[in-house]
Coordinates of C-alpha atoms in Angstrom, one line a residue:
S20 CA 9.2 4.7 -25.7
A21 CA 6.6 6.9 -23.9
C22 CA 5.0 3.8 -22.4
G23 CA 8.3 2.6 -20.9
S24 CA 9.6 -0.9 -21.1
S25 CA 8.1 -2.4 -17.9
T26 CA 5.1 -4.6 -18.2
P27 CA 2.2 -3.2 -16.1
Q28 CA 1.2 -6.7 -15.0
E29 CA 4.4 -7.1 -13.0
E30 CA 4.5 -3.6 -11.6
N31 CA 2.1 -2.1 -9.2
N32 CA 3.4 1.5 -9.4
D33 CA 0.3 3.5 -10.3
V34 CA 2.3 6.6 -11.2
A35 CA 4.7 4.8 -13.5
N36 CA 2.0 3.2 -15.7
N37 CA -0.7 5.6 -14.9
E38 CA -3.2 2.8 -14.3
A39 CA -4.9 2.6 -10.9
R40 CA -6.0 -0.7 -9.6
Y41 CA -9.3 -1.0 -7.8
H42 CA -11.2 -3.5 -5.7
D43 CA -14.8 -3.6 -4.8
Y44 CA -15.6 -2.5 -1.2
V45 CA -18.9 -4.3 -0.4
T46 CA -21.2 -3.9 2.6
N47 CA -24.7 -5.2 3.2
D48 CA -26.0 -1.8 1.9
F49 CA -23.6 -0.7 -0.9
R50 CA -20.6 -1.4 -3.1
M51 CA -18.0 0.9 -4.6
S52 CA -14.7 0.7 -6.3
V53 CA -11.7 1.7 -4.1
P54 CA -8.0 2.0 -5.2
D55 CA -6.0 -0.9 -3.9
D56 CA -3.4 1.4 -2.3
W57 CA -5.9 3.5 -0.3
D58 CA -6.5 2.9 3.4
T59 CA -9.9 2.0 4.7
L60 CA -11.3 3.4 8.0
N61 CA -14.5 2.1 9.5
N62 CA -14.3 2.5 13.2
F63 CA -15.2 6.0 14.3
D64 CA -15.5 7.6 17.7
S65 CA -17.9 10.3 18.7
S66 CA -15.7 13.0 17.3
Y67 CA -16.7 12.0 13.8
P68 CA -20.0 13.1 12.2
D69 CA -23.1 11.0 12.7
G70 CA -23.9 8.8 9.7
L71 CA -20.3 8.2 8.7
R72 CA -20.2 4.6 7.4
V73 CA -16.7 4.3 6.0
A74 CA -13.8 6.5 4.9
F75 CA -11.0 5.8 2.4
K76 CA -7.8 7.9 2.4
N77 CA -4.9 8.2 0.0
N78 CA -1.8 6.4 1.3
I79 CA 0.5 9.4 0.7
K80 CA 1.7 10.3 4.1
D81 CA 4.1 13.2 3.4
T82 CA 1.5 15.9 2.7
G83 CA -0.2 18.4 5.0
F84 CA -3.6 17.1 4.1
T85 CA -4.5 13.6 2.9
A86 CA -7.1 13.3 0.2
N87 CA -10.1 11.2 1.3
V88 CA -13.5 9.9 0.4
S89 CA -16.3 9.4 3.0
V90 CA -19.6 7.6 2.7
F91 CA -22.5 9.0 4.9
E92 CA -25.9 7.5 5.5
N93 CA -28.6 9.5 7.2
E94 CA -32.3 9.4 7.7
S95 CA -34.5 12.2 6.5
E96 CA -37.9 13.0 7.9
K97 CA -39.5 12.5 4.5
S98 CA -38.8 10.7 1.3
M99 CA -36.8 12.9 -1.1
T100 CA -35.4 12.8 -4.6
N101 CA -31.7 12.8 -5.5
E102 CA -32.2 16.4 -6.8
D103 CA -33.8 17.5 -3.5
L104 CA -30.9 15.9 -1.6
S105 CA -28.3 17.5 -3.9
Q106 CA -29.9 20.9 -3.5
N107 CA -30.2 20.5 0.3
E108 CA -26.6 19.5 0.6
L109 CA -25.4 22.4 -1.5
K110 CA -27.5 24.8 0.6
N111 CA -26.1 23.3 3.8
N112 CA -22.5 23.5 2.6
S113 CA -23.0 27.1 1.4
E114 CA -24.2 28.0 4.9
T115 CA -21.5 26.2 6.9
L116 CA -18.4 26.6 4.8
L117 CA -16.6 30.0 4.8
E118 CA -15.7 31.4 1.4
Y119 CA -17.9 28.8 -0.3
Q120 CA -17.8 28.6 -4.0
L121 CA -19.6 26.2 -6.3
I122 CA -17.2 25.1 -9.0
S123 CA -19.2 22.7 -11.1
Q124 CA -22.4 20.7 -11.1
E125 CA -22.6 17.7 -13.4
E126 CA -25.7 15.5 -14.0
I127 CA -24.6 11.8 -13.7
T128 CA -26.3 8.4 -13.5
L129 CA -25.6 6.6 -10.3
D130 CA -27.3 3.5 -9.1
K131 CA -29.5 3.5 -12.2
S132 CA -30.9 7.0 -11.4
T133 CA -30.1 10.6 -12.2
T134 CA -28.2 12.5 -9.6
Y135 CA -25.5 15.2 -9.4
L136 CA -21.7 15.3 -9.0
N137 CA -21.0 18.7 -7.4
V138 CA -17.6 20.2 -6.9
F139 CA -17.2 23.2 -4.5
E140 CA -14.7 24.7 -2.2
G141 CA -14.6 26.4 1.1
K142 CA -13.0 26.6 4.6
N143 CA -14.2 24.9 7.7
S144 CA -13.0 27.8 9.8
A145 CA -11.4 31.2 9.3
D146 CA -7.9 29.9 10.1
S147 CA -8.2 26.6 8.1
A148 CA -7.0 26.0 4.6
T149 CA -9.4 26.1 1.7
Y150 CA -10.4 22.6 0.7
R151 CA -12.2 21.3 -2.4
F152 CA -15.1 18.9 -2.2
M153 CA -16.6 16.6 -4.7
Q154 CA -20.0 15.1 -3.7
T155 CA -22.7 12.9 -5.1
Y156 CA -26.0 11.9 -3.7
I157 CA -28.5 9.0 -3.6
A158 CA -31.9 9.2 -1.8
K159 CA -33.8 5.9 -1.4
G160 CA -37.0 6.3 0.6
T161 CA -36.0 8.2 3.8
S162 CA -32.4 7.0 3.6
T163 CA -30.0 9.6 2.2
W164 CA -26.5 8.8 1.0
V165 CA -23.8 11.4 0.5
I166 CA -20.5 10.3 -0.9
S167 CA -17.9 13.0 -0.4
A168 CA -14.3 13.5 -1.5
T169 CA -12.2 16.1 0.3
Y170 CA -8.9 17.3 -1.1
E171 CA -6.6 20.3 -1.6
A172 CA -7.2 22.4 -4.7
T173 CA -3.6 21.7 -5.7
E174 CA -4.1 17.9 -5.4
D175 CA -2.5 15.7 -8.1
E176 CA -5.0 15.3 -11.0
F177 CA -4.4 11.5 -10.9
V178 CA -5.7 11.4 -7.3
V179 CA -8.7 13.6 -8.2
E180 CA -9.5 11.2 -11.0
K181 CA -9.3 8.2 -8.5
M182 CA -11.8 10.0 -6.2
E183 CA -14.2 10.7 -9.1
T184 CA -14.0 7.1 -10.1
M185 CA -14.9 6.1 -6.5
L186 CA -17.8 8.4 -6.3
K187 CA -19.2 7.4 -9.7
S188 CA -18.9 3.7 -8.8
F189 CA -21.2 3.9 -5.7
N190 CA -24.2 1.6 -5.9
L191 CA -26.8 0.6 -3.3
K192 CA -27.5 -3.1 -3.0

């Protein structure tokens, strides 16, 4: 049969039964769903951007670039809306990425408020590959949260779906 004869409960092969398993990653500030087979990184040296709270990366090691999701928290000078934050981030990305292209912008509900899920692509430098980015945003007072997935445009659709699930599961506590 198309479903195969193995029972999904006994087998943790996501590709075989096309069912990702997730766990809640919980901090004092937020929670989000993370695939069980992804690595969690939460110790960063000064070479990483300010505000990086945690990163999750796919466990596939044999590719040139590993798909990942990062959570950033920063302070803004003034209180802003999710829409303001989304537009600011799009503007910043369009100014800092080479060959920037907005692919889609979807209005979603995140943490009980309306925000955006933006997909765009660009290059970090002239000699780098073109990467695709999926981002969503929450502004709460002067705290701004950007949840960002980075992946190759040719990334497996199943991996892209996992990242979208992660972004859409983000909730502040």
